[in-house]
């Protein structure tokens, strides 16, 4: 088993929380893990990206080479496009369909959707709306993680347990909101 993942988005969207959950789940499945983070201008709404590599065999490098990522998980559709050069030919893009317009020359969302539609494996869902509609507004990132579960090759129950471990200190309400968000994402991955 080997999965190379690029997590990307805009500062404050929860990319590093997703990385922590995936890392915890991978360790619980006795997998090797390497992670390299680029925080960028995370406190000012800038690009945030993390390379996350999980494997049943030892991993030599924590960086993902161009053309070799198995999965891009993006909290924002333009950020998904930014990292497409790293995606393998049969790789998956799991992204929020709603733009986070934080620059004056943000591309037209229809142009972004057209580019994404050229790819063989894309899941694009409005995670912010799903989160709002289901009273888990702070868990949109975990909805996206749920949508990515199959592409990641990690067991769903292992991700649930990782959420319990990662968010346990924040209380049962936070844990349950994130477990609900993971289920919402899994249901949306169809």
mmCIF file of N, CA and C in Angstrom, residues 19 27 29 36 38 47-48 51 53 61 75 78 84 93 95 97 112 128 137 159 163:
data_model
loop_
_atom_site.group_PDB
_atom_site.id
_atom_site.type_symbol
_atom_site.label_atom_id
_atom_site.label_comp_id
_atom_site.label_asym_id
_atom_site.label_seq_id
_atom_site.Cartn_x
_atom_site.Cartn_y
_atom_site.Cartn_z
ATOM 1 N N UNK A 19 -4.463 16.632 7.931
ATOM 2 C CA UNK A 19 -3.185 15.918 7.924
ATOM 3 C C UNK A 19 -2.982 15.155 9.236
ATOM 4 N N UNK A 27 -0.936 5.644 11.314
ATOM 5 C CA UNK A 27 -0.156 5.013 12.387
ATOM 6 C C UNK A 27 -0.960 3.895 13.046
ATOM 7 N N UNK A 29 -2.996 1.998 11.617
ATOM 8 C CA UNK A 29 -2.987 0.862 10.694
ATOM 9 C C UNK A 29 -1.563 0.328 10.489
ATOM 10 N N UNK A 36 5.525 16.671 4.981
ATOM 11 C CA UNK A 36 6.229 17.944 4.813
ATOM 12 C C UNK A 36 5.170 19.015 4.670
ATOM 13 N N UNK A 38 4.063 23.135 4.187
ATOM 14 C CA UNK A 38 4.388 24.495 3.796
ATOM 15 C C UNK A 38 3.219 25.338 4.282
ATOM 16 N N UNK A 47 -1.829 30.605 0.759
ATOM 17 C CA UNK A 47 -1.726 29.198 0.400
ATOM 18 C C UNK A 47 -1.148 28.375 1.551
ATOM 19 N N UNK A 48 -1.802 27.261 1.857
ATOM 20 C CA UNK A 48 -1.301 26.295 2.824
ATOM 21 C C UNK A 48 -1.298 24.947 2.127
ATOM 22 N N UNK A 51 2.495 17.907 2.059
ATOM 23 C CA UNK A 51 2.732 16.619 1.411
ATOM 24 C C UNK A 51 2.608 15.562 2.491
ATOM 25 N N UNK A 53 2.717 11.359 2.880
ATOM 26 C CA UNK A 53 2.991 10.079 2.218
ATOM 27 C C UNK A 53 2.773 8.961 3.227
ATOM 28 N N UNK A 61 11.645 9.700 1.211
ATOM 29 C CA UNK A 61 11.537 11.157 1.131
ATOM 30 C C UNK A 61 10.158 11.614 1.580
ATOM 31 N N UNK A 75 -9.248 22.235 -0.095
ATOM 32 C CA UNK A 75 -10.348 22.966 0.533
ATOM 33 C C UNK A 75 -10.879 24.079 -0.360
ATOM 34 N N UNK A 78 -9.426 26.569 -6.704
ATOM 35 C CA UNK A 78 -8.263 27.131 -7.386
ATOM 36 C C UNK A 78 -6.970 26.508 -6.862
ATOM 37 N N UNK A 84 -2.139 20.557 -9.648
ATOM 38 C CA UNK A 84 -2.362 19.530 -10.672
ATOM 39 C C UNK A 84 -1.075 18.985 -11.293
ATOM 40 N N UNK A 93 -8.740 13.958 -7.457
ATOM 41 C CA UNK A 93 -8.867 15.292 -6.878
ATOM 42 C C UNK A 93 -10.174 15.308 -6.106
ATOM 43 N N UNK A 95 -12.175 18.004 -3.919
ATOM 44 C CA UNK A 95 -12.107 19.437 -3.639
ATOM 45 C C UNK A 95 -13.461 20.008 -3.260
ATOM 46 N N UNK A 97 -16.204 22.618 -3.966
ATOM 47 C CA UNK A 97 -16.631 23.248 -5.217
ATOM 48 C C UNK A 97 -16.821 24.750 -5.060
ATOM 49 N N UNK A 112 -12.468 27.192 -13.760
ATOM 50 C CA UNK A 112 -11.856 26.219 -12.853
ATOM 51 C C UNK A 112 -12.588 24.881 -12.973
ATOM 52 N N UNK A 128 -18.868 23.608 2.470
ATOM 53 C CA UNK A 128 -19.350 24.667 3.369
ATOM 54 C C UNK A 128 -20.871 24.615 3.506
ATOM 55 N N UNK A 137 -20.803 23.588 11.220
ATOM 56 C CA UNK A 137 -20.133 24.612 10.424
ATOM 57 C C UNK A 137 -18.613 24.654 10.559
ATOM 58 N N UNK A 159 -10.357 5.985 10.466
ATOM 59 C CA UNK A 159 -10.476 7.451 10.429
ATOM 60 C C UNK A 159 -11.359 7.950 11.575
ATOM 61 N N UNK A 163 -10.208 10.503 14.562
ATOM 62 C CA UNK A 163 -10.932 11.723 14.944
ATOM 63 C C UNK A 163 -11.145 11.746 16.457
#
